[in-house]
Tab-separated table of C-alpha atoms in Angstrom:
chain	number	residue	atom	x	y	z
A	1	UNK	CA	0.181	-0.077	0.132
A	2	UNK	CA	0.991	3.675	-1.223
A	3	UNK	CA	0.366	6.507	1.405
A	4	UNK	CA	0.509	8.845	-1.351
A	5	UNK	CA	-2.228	7.161	-3.263
A	6	UNK	CA	-5.819	8.003	-2.967
A	7	UNK	CA	-9.018	7.030	-5.285
A	8	UNK	CA	-12.613	8.443	-5.485
A	9	UNK	CA	-15.696	6.858	-7.210
A	10	UNK	CA	-17.936	9.832	-7.996
A	11	UNK	CA	-21.416	8.075	-8.436
A	12	UNK	CA	-23.247	11.150	-8.160
A	13	UNK	CA	-23.825	13.824	-10.573
A	14	UNK	CA	-24.911	16.284	-8.107
A	15	UNK	CA	-23.460	19.514	-8.072
A	16	UNK	CA	-22.731	19.682	-4.630
A	17	UNK	CA	-21.256	15.906	-4.547
A	18	UNK	CA	-19.218	16.276	-7.059
A	19	UNK	CA	-17.613	20.016	-5.442
A	20	UNK	CA	-17.071	17.986	-2.601
A	21	UNK	CA	-15.236	15.269	-4.594
A	22	UNK	CA	-13.100	17.719	-6.661
A	23	UNK	CA	-11.940	19.836	-3.488
A	24	UNK	CA	-10.543	16.805	-1.818
A	25	UNK	CA	-9.083	14.736	-5.126
A	26	UNK	CA	-7.699	18.612	-5.554
A	27	UNK	CA	-6.663	19.246	-1.797
A	28	UNK	CA	-4.679	15.682	-1.494
A	29	UNK	CA	-2.770	16.053	-5.333
A	30	UNK	CA	-1.386	19.339	-4.279
A	31	UNK	CA	-0.354	17.453	-1.044
A	32	UNK	CA	1.807	15.302	-3.131
A	33	UNK	CA	-0.669	11.971	-3.748
A	34	UNK	CA	-1.370	10.418	-7.039
A	35	UNK	CA	-5.298	10.762	-7.056
A	36	UNK	CA	-7.217	8.483	-9.316
A	37	UNK	CA	-11.673	9.414	-9.808
A	38	UNK	CA	-13.393	6.937	-11.052
A	39	UNK	CA	-16.848	8.533	-12.797
A	40	UNK	CA	-19.817	6.163	-12.778
A	41	UNK	CA	-23.525	6.329	-13.501
A	42	UNK	CA	-24.570	9.634	-12.971
A	43	UNK	CA	-21.258	10.995	-12.262
A	44	UNK	CA	-20.615	11.131	-15.873
A	45	UNK	CA	-22.611	13.535	-16.398
A	46	UNK	CA	-20.172	16.337	-15.042
A	47	UNK	CA	-17.925	15.040	-17.336
A	48	UNK	CA	-20.227	15.813	-20.677
A	49	UNK	CA	-19.444	18.314	-22.562
A	50	UNK	CA	-21.107	21.547	-22.336
A	51	UNK	CA	-22.365	21.131	-26.390
A	52	UNK	CA	-24.356	18.413	-28.271
A	53	UNK	CA	-22.368	16.171	-29.837
A	54	UNK	CA	-24.142	14.257	-33.120
A	55	UNK	CA	-23.346	10.185	-32.144
A	56	UNK	CA	-25.581	7.389	-33.513
A	57	UNK	CA	-28.071	6.496	-30.585
A	58	UNK	CA	-30.549	4.262	-30.259
A	59	UNK	CA	-33.998	5.698	-29.151
A	60	UNK	CA	-33.938	4.955	-25.734
A	61	UNK	CA	-29.881	6.352	-25.527
A	62	UNK	CA	-30.553	9.532	-26.938
A	63	UNK	CA	-33.646	9.944	-24.379
A	64	UNK	CA	-31.543	9.130	-21.915
A	65	UNK	CA	-29.099	11.587	-22.858
A	66	UNK	CA	-31.225	14.368	-22.998
A	67	UNK	CA	-32.634	13.605	-19.716
A	68	UNK	CA	-29.582	14.075	-18.141
A	69	UNK	CA	-27.837	17.078	-17.519
A	70	UNK	CA	-24.841	17.786	-20.000
A	71	UNK	CA	-22.203	18.815	-17.969
A	72	UNK	CA	-20.679	20.325	-15.303
A	73	UNK	CA	-22.662	23.884	-15.718
A	74	UNK	CA	-25.900	22.123	-15.550
A	75	UNK	CA	-25.769	19.829	-12.666
A	76	UNK	CA	-28.251	20.332	-9.871
A	77	UNK	CA	-28.059	20.211	-5.784
A	78	UNK	CA	-28.651	16.969	-4.118
A	79	UNK	CA	-30.795	18.704	-1.590
A	80	UNK	CA	-33.204	21.684	-1.749
A	81	UNK	CA	-32.770	22.761	-5.611
A	82	UNK	CA	-36.228	23.572	-6.475
A	83	UNK	CA	-35.893	22.846	-10.433
A	84	UNK	CA	-32.079	24.408	-10.600
A	85	UNK	CA	-32.663	27.412	-8.611
A	86	UNK	CA	-30.877	25.777	-5.431
A	87	UNK	CA	-28.045	25.330	-7.779
A	88	UNK	CA	-28.443	28.606	-9.094
A	89	UNK	CA	-28.056	30.489	-5.612
A	90	UNK	CA	-25.440	28.489	-4.582
A	91	UNK	CA	-22.968	29.393	-7.888
A	92	UNK	CA	-23.801	32.446	-7.030
A	93	UNK	CA	-22.849	32.883	-3.159
A	94	UNK	CA	-19.398	30.873	-4.513
A	95	UNK	CA	-18.948	33.152	-7.231
A	96	UNK	CA	-19.488	36.507	-4.305
A	97	UNK	CA	-17.182	34.196	-1.825
A	98	UNK	CA	-14.634	33.958	-4.466
A	99	UNK	CA	-14.979	29.739	-4.189
A	100	UNK	CA	-13.837	28.073	-7.191
A	101	UNK	CA	-16.479	27.035	-9.849
A	102	UNK	CA	-16.389	23.353	-10.774
A	103	UNK	CA	-15.508	23.823	-14.255
A	104	UNK	CA	-12.586	25.879	-12.342
A	105	UNK	CA	-11.717	22.591	-9.962
A	106	UNK	CA	-12.083	20.524	-12.682
A	107	UNK	CA	-9.125	22.642	-14.359
A	108	UNK	CA	-7.554	22.522	-11.670
A	109	UNK	CA	-7.719	18.564	-11.055
A	110	UNK	CA	-6.585	18.219	-14.560
A	111	UNK	CA	-3.398	20.662	-14.508
A	112	UNK	CA	-2.677	18.891	-10.764
A	113	UNK	CA	-2.203	15.729	-13.024
A	114	UNK	CA	-5.430	13.723	-10.807
A	115	UNK	CA	-6.179	11.164	-13.395
A	116	UNK	CA	-10.020	10.869	-14.574
A	117	UNK	CA	-11.076	7.936	-15.371
A	118	UNK	CA	-14.722	7.309	-16.903
A	119	UNK	CA	-16.314	3.875	-16.271
A	120	UNK	CA	-16.561	2.140	-19.433
A	121	UNK	CA	-19.879	-0.455	-18.472
A	122	UNK	CA	-21.498	3.172	-17.280
A	123	UNK	CA	-20.978	4.790	-20.070
A	124	UNK	CA	-21.907	1.871	-22.525
A	125	UNK	CA	-25.594	1.416	-19.699
A	126	UNK	CA	-26.530	5.178	-20.589
A	127	UNK	CA	-25.283	5.480	-23.931
A	128	UNK	CA	-22.527	7.598	-23.788
A	129	UNK	CA	-19.704	8.433	-26.509
A	130	UNK	CA	-16.030	9.138	-25.870
A	131	UNK	CA	-16.686	12.069	-28.228
A	132	UNK	CA	-19.545	13.170	-25.596
A	133	UNK	CA	-17.376	13.373	-23.139
A	134	UNK	CA	-14.654	16.281	-22.132
A	135	UNK	CA	-10.607	16.148	-23.169
A	136	UNK	CA	-7.948	14.501	-21.237
A	137	UNK	CA	-9.518	11.427	-19.722
A	138	UNK	CA	-9.349	7.518	-19.195
A	139	UNK	CA	-11.418	4.763	-19.988
A	140	UNK	CA	-11.511	1.514	-17.765
A	141	UNK	CA	-13.709	-0.409	-15.849
A	142	UNK	CA	-13.925	-1.662	-12.444
A	143	UNK	CA	-11.195	-3.868	-12.428
A	144	UNK	CA	-8.985	-0.884	-13.345
A	145	UNK	CA	-10.675	0.978	-9.934
A	146	UNK	CA	-9.738	-1.976	-7.749
A	147	UNK	CA	-5.926	-2.302	-8.769
A	148	UNK	CA	-5.961	1.738	-8.232
A	149	UNK	CA	-7.499	1.281	-4.722
A	150	UNK	CA	-5.016	-1.786	-3.436
A	151	UNK	CA	-2.615	0.746	-3.552
A	152	UNK	CA	-4.213	3.571	-2.279
A	153	UNK	CA	-4.632	4.797	1.502
A	154	UNK	CA	-8.019	6.187	1.118
A	155	UNK	CA	-11.316	5.167	-0.467
A	156	UNK	CA	-14.186	7.384	-1.024
A	157	UNK	CA	-17.619	6.417	-2.962
A	158	UNK	CA	-19.048	9.580	-3.340
B	1	UNK	CA	-4.182	-4.901	7.702
B	2	UNK	CA	-4.748	-7.694	4.889
B	3	UNK	CA	-4.239	-6.416	1.509
B	4	UNK	CA	-6.796	-8.661	0.438
B	5	UNK	CA	-10.000	-7.688	2.333
B	6	UNK	CA	-12.772	-5.572	1.080
B	7	UNK	CA	-15.927	-4.252	3.256
B	8	UNK	CA	-18.431	-2.369	1.658
B	9	UNK	CA	-21.400	-0.514	3.775
B	10	UNK	CA	-24.484	-0.475	1.618
B	11	UNK	CA	-27.011	1.929	3.162
B	12	UNK	CA	-28.919	2.881	0.259
B	13	UNK	CA	-31.955	1.013	-1.406
B	14	UNK	CA	-31.468	2.468	-4.658
B	15	UNK	CA	-31.511	0.141	-7.796
B	16	UNK	CA	-28.262	2.335	-8.829
B	17	UNK	CA	-26.317	2.365	-5.757
B	18	UNK	CA	-26.963	-1.568	-4.964
B	19	UNK	CA	-25.971	-2.150	-8.347
B	20	UNK	CA	-22.703	-0.387	-7.586
B	21	UNK	CA	-22.242	-2.041	-4.326
B	22	UNK	CA	-22.515	-5.216	-6.045
B	23	UNK	CA	-20.404	-4.844	-8.894
B	24	UNK	CA	-17.634	-3.528	-6.941
B	25	UNK	CA	-18.013	-6.387	-4.177
B	26	UNK	CA	-17.973	-9.063	-7.062
B	27	UNK	CA	-14.788	-7.628	-8.975
B	28	UNK	CA	-13.025	-7.732	-5.909
B	29	UNK	CA	-14.080	-11.286	-4.821
B	30	UNK	CA	-13.538	-12.240	-8.390
B	31	UNK	CA	-9.663	-11.183	-8.108
B	32	UNK	CA	-9.404	-12.776	-5.099
B	33	UNK	CA	-10.346	-10.457	-2.497
B	34	UNK	CA	-12.608	-11.708	0.758
B	35	UNK	CA	-15.290	-9.360	0.456
B	36	UNK	CA	-18.296	-8.439	2.895
B	37	UNK	CA	-20.767	-6.370	2.536
B	38	UNK	CA	-23.332	-4.628	5.643
B	39	UNK	CA	-26.577	-4.194	4.376
B	40	UNK	CA	-28.248	-1.388	6.969
B	41	UNK	CA	-31.226	1.029	7.213
B	42	UNK	CA	-32.948	0.970	3.046
B	43	UNK	CA	-30.320	-0.893	2.030
B	44	UNK	CA	-32.280	-4.493	3.654
B	45	UNK	CA	-34.682	-3.540	0.982
B	46	UNK	CA	-32.523	-4.894	-1.419
B	47	UNK	CA	-32.330	-8.570	0.863
B	48	UNK	CA	-36.154	-8.751	1.004
B	49	UNK	CA	-37.807	-11.512	-0.406
B	50	UNK	CA	-40.165	-10.826	-3.428
B	51	UNK	CA	-42.775	-12.407	-1.833
B	52	UNK	CA	-44.645	-12.009	1.241
B	53	UNK	CA	-43.992	-13.578	4.387
B	54	UNK	CA	-46.543	-13.734	7.495
B	55	UNK	CA	-44.612	-12.279	10.367
B	56	UNK	CA	-45.521	-10.960	13.709
B	57	UNK	CA	-45.209	-6.880	13.356
B	58	UNK	CA	-46.663	-3.572	15.353
B	59	UNK	CA	-49.182	-1.316	13.352
B	60	UNK	CA	-45.921	0.753	12.545
B	61	UNK	CA	-43.752	-1.638	11.566
B	62	UNK	CA	-46.018	-3.618	9.178
B	63	UNK	CA	-46.944	-0.391	7.760
B	64	UNK	CA	-43.335	0.355	7.171
B	65	UNK	CA	-42.658	-2.864	5.282
B	66	UNK	CA	-45.661	-2.299	3.364
B	67	UNK	CA	-44.106	1.234	1.844
B	68	UNK	CA	-40.540	-0.126	1.283
B	69	UNK	CA	-39.473	-2.177	-1.803
B	70	UNK	CA	-40.114	-5.896	-1.468
B	71	UNK	CA	-36.440	-6.862	-2.777
B	72	UNK	CA	-33.925	-6.398	-5.339
B	73	UNK	CA	-36.408	-6.351	-8.532
B	74	UNK	CA	-38.907	-3.224	-7.008
B	75	UNK	CA	-36.073	-1.034	-6.131
B	76	UNK	CA	-36.167	2.392	-7.956
B	77	UNK	CA	-33.447	4.727	-8.930
B	78	UNK	CA	-31.955	7.661	-7.020
B	79	UNK	CA	-32.295	10.132	-9.373
B	80	UNK	CA	-34.477	10.305	-12.748
B	81	UNK	CA	-37.177	6.872	-11.174
B	82	UNK	CA	-40.141	8.883	-12.076
B	83	UNK	CA	-42.319	6.808	-10.151
B	84	UNK	CA	-40.669	3.282	-11.400
B	85	UNK	CA	-40.502	4.140	-14.810
B	86	UNK	CA	-37.089	5.617	-15.093
B	87	UNK	CA	-35.767	2.150	-13.176
B	88	UNK	CA	-38.170	0.039	-15.327
B	89	UNK	CA	-36.070	1.844	-18.621
B	90	UNK	CA	-32.816	1.422	-16.611
B	91	UNK	CA	-33.432	-2.294	-16.596
B	92	UNK	CA	-35.155	-2.550	-20.511
B	93	UNK	CA	-31.547	-0.840	-21.311
B	94	UNK	CA	-29.432	-3.202	-19.234
B	95	UNK	CA	-31.173	-6.192	-20.804
B	96	UNK	CA	-30.492	-4.995	-23.945
B	97	UNK	CA	-26.917	-4.359	-23.261
B	98	UNK	CA	-26.098	-8.220	-21.313
B	99	UNK	CA	-25.709	-6.484	-18.227
B	100	UNK	CA	-26.610	-8.712	-15.387
B	101	UNK	CA	-30.009	-7.913	-13.072
B	102	UNK	CA	-29.104	-6.951	-9.568
B	103	UNK	CA	-30.328	-10.639	-9.039
B	104	UNK	CA	-27.909	-11.606	-10.277
B	105	UNK	CA	-25.117	-9.782	-9.267
B	106	UNK	CA	-26.303	-10.908	-5.520
B	107	UNK	CA	-26.334	-14.674	-7.121
B	108	UNK	CA	-23.120	-14.380	-8.558
B	109	UNK	CA	-21.730	-12.433	-5.050
B	110	UNK	CA	-23.551	-15.702	-3.324
B	111	UNK	CA	-21.079	-17.750	-5.509
B	112	UNK	CA	-17.683	-15.905	-5.496
B	113	UNK	CA	-18.103	-15.963	-1.255
B	114	UNK	CA	-18.666	-12.552	-1.054
B	115	UNK	CA	-20.253	-12.490	2.754
B	116	UNK	CA	-23.544	-10.356	3.247
B	117	UNK	CA	-24.215	-9.290	6.699
B	118	UNK	CA	-27.357	-7.581	7.546
B	119	UNK	CA	-27.557	-5.498	10.239
B	120	UNK	CA	-29.827	-6.561	12.808
B	121	UNK	CA	-30.048	-3.332	14.914
B	122	UNK	CA	-31.229	-1.689	11.340
B	123	UNK	CA	-33.684	-5.015	10.783
B	124	UNK	CA	-35.043	-4.215	14.441
B	125	UNK	CA	-35.759	-0.787	13.548
B	126	UNK	CA	-37.541	-0.800	10.553
B	127	UNK	CA	-39.505	-4.075	11.916
B	128	UNK	CA	-37.824	-6.635	9.482
B	129	UNK	CA	-37.444	-10.583	10.643
B	130	UNK	CA	-35.028	-12.709	9.405
B	131	UNK	CA	-37.681	-15.055	7.539
B	132	UNK	CA	-38.665	-12.036	5.133
B	133	UNK	CA	-35.021	-11.788	4.141
B	134	UNK	CA	-32.979	-13.533	1.201
B	135	UNK	CA	-31.308	-16.646	2.564
B	136	UNK	CA	-27.260	-17.160	3.388
B	137	UNK	CA	-27.283	-13.751	4.697
B	138	UNK	CA	-25.075	-13.581	8.286
B	139	UNK	CA	-27.170	-11.167	10.913
B	140	UNK	CA	-24.449	-8.737	13.027
B	141	UNK	CA	-23.897	-4.827	14.213
B	142	UNK	CA	-21.685	-2.485	14.059
B	143	UNK	CA	-18.913	-4.302	16.188
B	144	UNK	CA	-18.394	-7.142	13.334
B	145	UNK	CA	-18.616	-4.264	10.270
B	146	UNK	CA	-15.395	-2.461	12.673
B	147	UNK	CA	-13.767	-5.783	13.010
B	148	UNK	CA	-13.855	-6.625	9.115
B	149	UNK	CA	-12.784	-3.435	8.253
B	150	UNK	CA	-9.774	-2.817	10.158
B	151	UNK	CA	-8.630	-5.779	8.644
B	152	UNK	CA	-9.604	-4.464	5.240
B	153	UNK	CA	-7.648	-2.017	2.817
B	154	UNK	CA	-10.489	-0.399	0.944
B	155	UNK	CA	-13.651	0.094	2.952
B	156	UNK	CA	-17.065	1.916	1.271
B	157	UNK	CA	-19.838	3.159	2.065
B	158	UNK	CA	-22.436	3.258	-0.462
C	1	UNK	CA	-1.069	4.672	9.270
C	2	UNK	CA	-2.278	3.825	12.197
C	3	UNK	CA	-4.764	0.587	12.803
C	4	UNK	CA	-6.641	2.743	15.736
C	5	UNK	CA	-7.920	5.973	13.610
C	6	UNK	CA	-10.968	6.348	11.868
C	7	UNK	CA	-12.827	9.311	9.103
C	8	UNK	CA	-15.951	9.535	8.813
C	9	UNK	CA	-16.810	12.494	5.943
C	10	UNK	CA	-20.683	13.608	7.145
C	11	UNK	CA	-21.704	15.546	3.964
C	12	UNK	CA	-25.237	14.340	3.755
C	13	UNK	CA	-27.557	16.162	6.107
C	14	UNK	CA	-30.183	13.450	6.410
C	15	UNK	CA	-31.166	12.109	9.575
C	16	UNK	CA	-31.052	8.990	8.485
C	17	UNK	CA	-27.168	9.000	7.373
C	18	UNK	CA	-26.427	11.254	10.175
C	19	UNK	CA	-27.338	8.771	12.819
C	20	UNK	CA	-25.478	5.925	10.428
C	21	UNK	CA	-22.383	8.065	10.713
C	22	UNK	CA	-22.686	8.430	14.506
C	23	UNK	CA	-23.399	4.810	14.833
C	24	UNK	CA	-20.503	3.869	13.026
C	25	UNK	CA	-18.336	6.945	14.983
C	26	UNK	CA	-19.107	6.259	18.308
C	27	UNK	CA	-19.017	2.371	18.030
C	28	UNK	CA	-15.032	2.993	17.201
C	29	UNK	CA	-14.136	5.055	19.500
C	30	UNK	CA	-15.721	2.694	21.812
C	31	UNK	CA	-13.596	-0.157	20.549
C	32	UNK	CA	-10.147	2.146	21.209
C	33	UNK	CA	-10.195	4.319	17.915
C	34	UNK	CA	-9.287	7.839	17.728
C	35	UNK	CA	-12.256	9.063	15.732
C	36	UNK	CA	-12.265	12.216	13.465
C	37	UNK	CA	-15.956	13.505	12.412
C	38	UNK	CA	-15.549	16.299	9.685
C	39	UNK	CA	-18.819	17.967	8.540
C	40	UNK	CA	-19.135	19.736	5.635
C	41	UNK	CA	-22.225	20.819	3.182
C	42	UNK	CA	-25.468	19.805	4.618
C	43	UNK	CA	-23.551	17.655	6.870
C	44	UNK	CA	-23.135	21.170	8.923
C	45	UNK	CA	-27.112	21.527	9.816
C	46	UNK	CA	-26.510	18.457	11.991
C	47	UNK	CA	-24.431	20.853	14.645
C	48	UNK	CA	-26.846	23.841	13.949
C	49	UNK	CA	-28.488	24.937	17.656
C	50	UNK	CA	-31.682	23.955	17.758
C	51	UNK	CA	-32.408	27.759	18.648
C	52	UNK	CA	-32.143	30.977	16.614
C	53	UNK	CA	-28.922	32.565	17.296
C	54	UNK	CA	-28.275	36.486	16.291
C	55	UNK	CA	-25.733	37.391	13.333
C	56	UNK	CA	-24.546	39.567	10.947
C	57	UNK	CA	-25.802	37.563	7.413
C	58	UNK	CA	-26.462	38.851	3.964
C	59	UNK	CA	-30.302	38.140	2.517
C	60	UNK	CA	-28.709	35.027	0.869
C	61	UNK	CA	-27.312	34.106	3.286
C	62	UNK	CA	-30.532	34.380	6.121
C	63	UNK	CA	-32.244	33.064	3.598
C	64	UNK	CA	-29.964	30.043	3.119
C	65	UNK	CA	-29.707	29.430	7.176
C	66	UNK	CA	-33.902	29.826	6.908
C	67	UNK	CA	-34.279	26.910	4.641
C	68	UNK	CA	-31.917	24.541	6.475
C	69	UNK	CA	-33.132	22.039	9.349
C	70	UNK	CA	-31.883	23.911	12.826
C	71	UNK	CA	-29.997	21.068	14.433
C	72	UNK	CA	-30.300	17.153	15.044
C	73	UNK	CA	-34.080	17.523	15.941
C	74	UNK	CA	-35.141	18.818	12.589
C	75	UNK	CA	-33.498	16.576	9.855
C	76	UNK	CA	-35.101	14.982	7.627
C	77	UNK	CA	-35.037	11.296	6.303
C	78	UNK	CA	-33.083	10.738	2.568
C	79	UNK	CA	-35.866	8.727	1.661
C	80	UNK	CA	-40.171	8.098	2.794
C	81	UNK	CA	-39.710	12.013	4.684
C	82	UNK	CA	-43.514	12.566	3.587
C	83	UNK	CA	-42.675	16.221	4.230
C	84	UNK	CA	-41.434	15.142	7.764
C	85	UNK	CA	-43.872	12.543	8.734
C	86	UNK	CA	-41.292	9.904	7.760
C	87	UNK	CA	-38.889	11.327	10.491
C	88	UNK	CA	-41.189	11.506	12.973
C	89	UNK	CA	-42.651	7.916	12.102
C	90	UNK	CA	-38.982	6.757	12.445
C	91	UNK	CA	-38.021	8.681	15.713
C	92	UNK	CA	-41.124	7.220	17.498
C	93	UNK	CA	-40.289	3.842	16.674
C	94	UNK	CA	-36.767	3.800	17.739
C	95	UNK	CA	-38.236	5.756	21.085
C	96	UNK	CA	-39.865	2.426	21.013
C	97	UNK	CA	-37.126	0.142	20.584
C	98	UNK	CA	-34.779	2.032	23.363
C	99	UNK	CA	-32.298	2.664	20.001
C	100	UNK	CA	-30.301	6.390	20.876
C	101	UNK	CA	-31.826	9.431	19.363
C	102	UNK	CA	-29.173	11.562	16.762
C	103	UNK	CA	-29.535	13.732	20.058
C	104	UNK	CA	-27.398	11.475	22.560
C	105	UNK	CA	-25.611	10.008	19.530
C	106	UNK	CA	-23.587	13.313	19.710
C	107	UNK	CA	-23.519	13.709	23.090
C	108	UNK	CA	-22.038	9.800	23.329
C	109	UNK	CA	-19.344	11.260	20.412
C	110	UNK	CA	-18.467	14.246	22.801
C	111	UNK	CA	-18.287	11.727	25.914
C	112	UNK	CA	-16.133	9.375	23.580
C	113	UNK	CA	-13.992	11.918	22.655
C	114	UNK	CA	-14.684	11.911	19.194
C	115	UNK	CA	-12.898	14.772	17.256
C	116	UNK	CA	-16.035	16.701	15.566
C	117	UNK	CA	-14.643	18.935	12.907
C	118	UNK	CA	-16.538	21.648	11.010
C	119	UNK	CA	-15.371	22.227	7.519
C	120	UNK	CA	-15.021	26.252	7.378
C	121	UNK	CA	-15.259	26.192	3.221
C	122	UNK	CA	-18.589	24.964	3.874
C	123	UNK	CA	-19.590	26.907	6.476
C	124	UNK	CA	-18.531	30.262	4.750
C	125	UNK	CA	-20.486	28.975	1.928
C	126	UNK	CA	-23.753	28.400	3.395
C	127	UNK	CA	-23.369	31.454	6.073
C	128	UNK	CA	-22.935	29.511	9.065
C	129	UNK	CA	-21.444	31.251	11.878
C	130	UNK	CA	-19.529	29.493	14.624
C	131	UNK	CA	-22.020	30.674	17.344
C	132	UNK	CA	-25.033	28.648	15.384
C	133	UNK	CA	-23.571	25.800	15.712
C	134	UNK	CA	-23.149	23.260	19.140
C	135	UNK	CA	-20.183	23.567	21.485
C	136	UNK	CA	-16.753	21.482	21.134
C	137	UNK	CA	-16.174	21.623	17.857
C	138	UNK	CA	-12.941	21.850	16.065
C	139	UNK	CA	-12.500	24.480	12.751
C	140	UNK	CA	-10.500	23.464	9.982
C	141	UNK	CA	-10.587	22.651	5.815
C	142	UNK	CA	-9.967	19.996	3.664
C	143	UNK	CA	-5.971	19.155	4.407
C	144	UNK	CA	-6.673	19.071	7.688
C	145	UNK	CA	-9.186	16.474	6.746
C	146	UNK	CA	-6.651	14.868	4.386
C	147	UNK	CA	-4.044	14.264	6.997
C	148	UNK	CA	-5.974	12.695	9.561
C	149	UNK	CA	-6.907	10.135	6.548
C	150	UNK	CA	-3.644	9.532	6.003
C	151	UNK	CA	-3.020	8.116	9.289
C	152	UNK	CA	-6.382	6.641	9.156
C	153	UNK	CA	-7.144	2.730	8.358
C	154	UNK	CA	-10.831	3.555	7.814
C	155	UNK	CA	-11.820	6.458	5.993
C	156	UNK	CA	-15.941	7.058	4.693
C	157	UNK	CA	-18.100	9.611	2.878
C	158	UNK	CA	-21.377	9.676	3.807
C-alpha cells in the first residue's frame, strides 16, 4: 500500500457532491498524492461536454442523453434544488465568496495531474460516447479501479 | 491490515447504488479478495424476499414494511425514477446491453463467497424479520463491521 | 498508518445518514479508536443549535439559513420523509425500540472523545457562523481532513 495514493469513486452527478469530490481530490493532489477519480453512473454527467455532439444512438439512449444534464454547468443540487434555483443560488453565493466553480475545479484537477477515469460499463448503459465527454479522460472498468484502490490508503465513494 | 480484504456498507436501497455496490464487491471477490457487505437501513430492502412472508408485526412495523420495496426487483433509481418508470427503462436498457441484473449480481456474489451481513439494529428499527430476507445471510452489528473494516484495505459506504 | 484511527466525512444532512455516521463513529471510539468526523455541506446542519442565534448575515445567507434545518432534531429522512412525517415515525419507532436519538448519539460521541470538525469553507458558503453551531467543535479545512485520513485505516464518506 502506498500512502501517497488516493481514489475517489464519483457516482453522484449532483453539483454539491461533485464539488466535494474535486475539492478532496485536488487537495490530495496538491499535497503530493497520486489521485484517481472514477466516474460512474450519474457521475459521468459531470464529464459531458456542454455542447450537443452528434452521435449514433438508439431511441432510448438519445432519450436518456436528453434527460441528463450536459456537463458541470448544468448540474443540480442533491438537496433544495427547486428545479435548478437552488443550484443557481449556490453558484451565485460561491462566486461572491470567490470559491472556485466546478468547471475551475476540473481544470485544476487536470493541471495537478489527477487521473480522471470514465467507467466504460456505465457509459455503455447510459449510451454516452467518448466524443461526448471532455478531453483528457481515461477509460476503464471496475478491475482498474480495484487495482488502484489496492495501492491507495484513502478510498471514498461519493 | 490485509490487502486482500474489502468491506462495503450498503446503506442505500436504490437500484443504481445497489448495482454499483455489487459490481465492486463481485469484482473484488473475483480478483481473490475476501469481501464483506453490510446492509443497513434502506439497504436491507435489497435483501427482502419478493413474496409476502407472514410475520408478527406492530402496526407501524407493518406500515413501514408495506411502504418499502420488497427486494431487488422492485427498487427505484436514486435519480430520474419517475415513479418507477426510470428504473424500468434502466432495466430494459441493461437487458439489451446484456448487463447482469441486480438479482444475478446477488447470485454471483453468493457464488463467489461474498459475505452478506444484515445489520440487526436496522432490522429491528425497520421491523424486518430474518424470515423476510433472502437465504445465505449473516446477522451482526456495528462491532462486527468495524472488526472486518480494520482488516481491510478498501472500505466503502454506498 | 495507524490501525487505531478512523475518519468519517459527514456530507449528508439526513437524519438516517447522520445516525449511521454517529453509530459507526461511536462504535469505533468505544473500541479504542481515535475518530474524526468532518462535517461539510448539508452535514453542517446536524451541528446547528436548535435555537435561533442572532448573527450578521447577507440576505442570501439568511435565506439559506432559514431554509435549512436547525440541528439534529429537525432533520428529515433521505427517503420516505413525506414532509417530515417519515422522520417523526422513524423517531417514534426508535424511541419504542430504545435506540438512541441522534442528539444522544452526538452527546455520546463527545463523551467518547470523537473529534467533530466543521468544514470552514462550507460554513462560509452556507453562511453559518461559529456561534450558530453546538459547543465542542473544531474548525478546519480539507488539508486537515487529508492529514487525518492519511493516518487512518478506515475512511468513509457519508
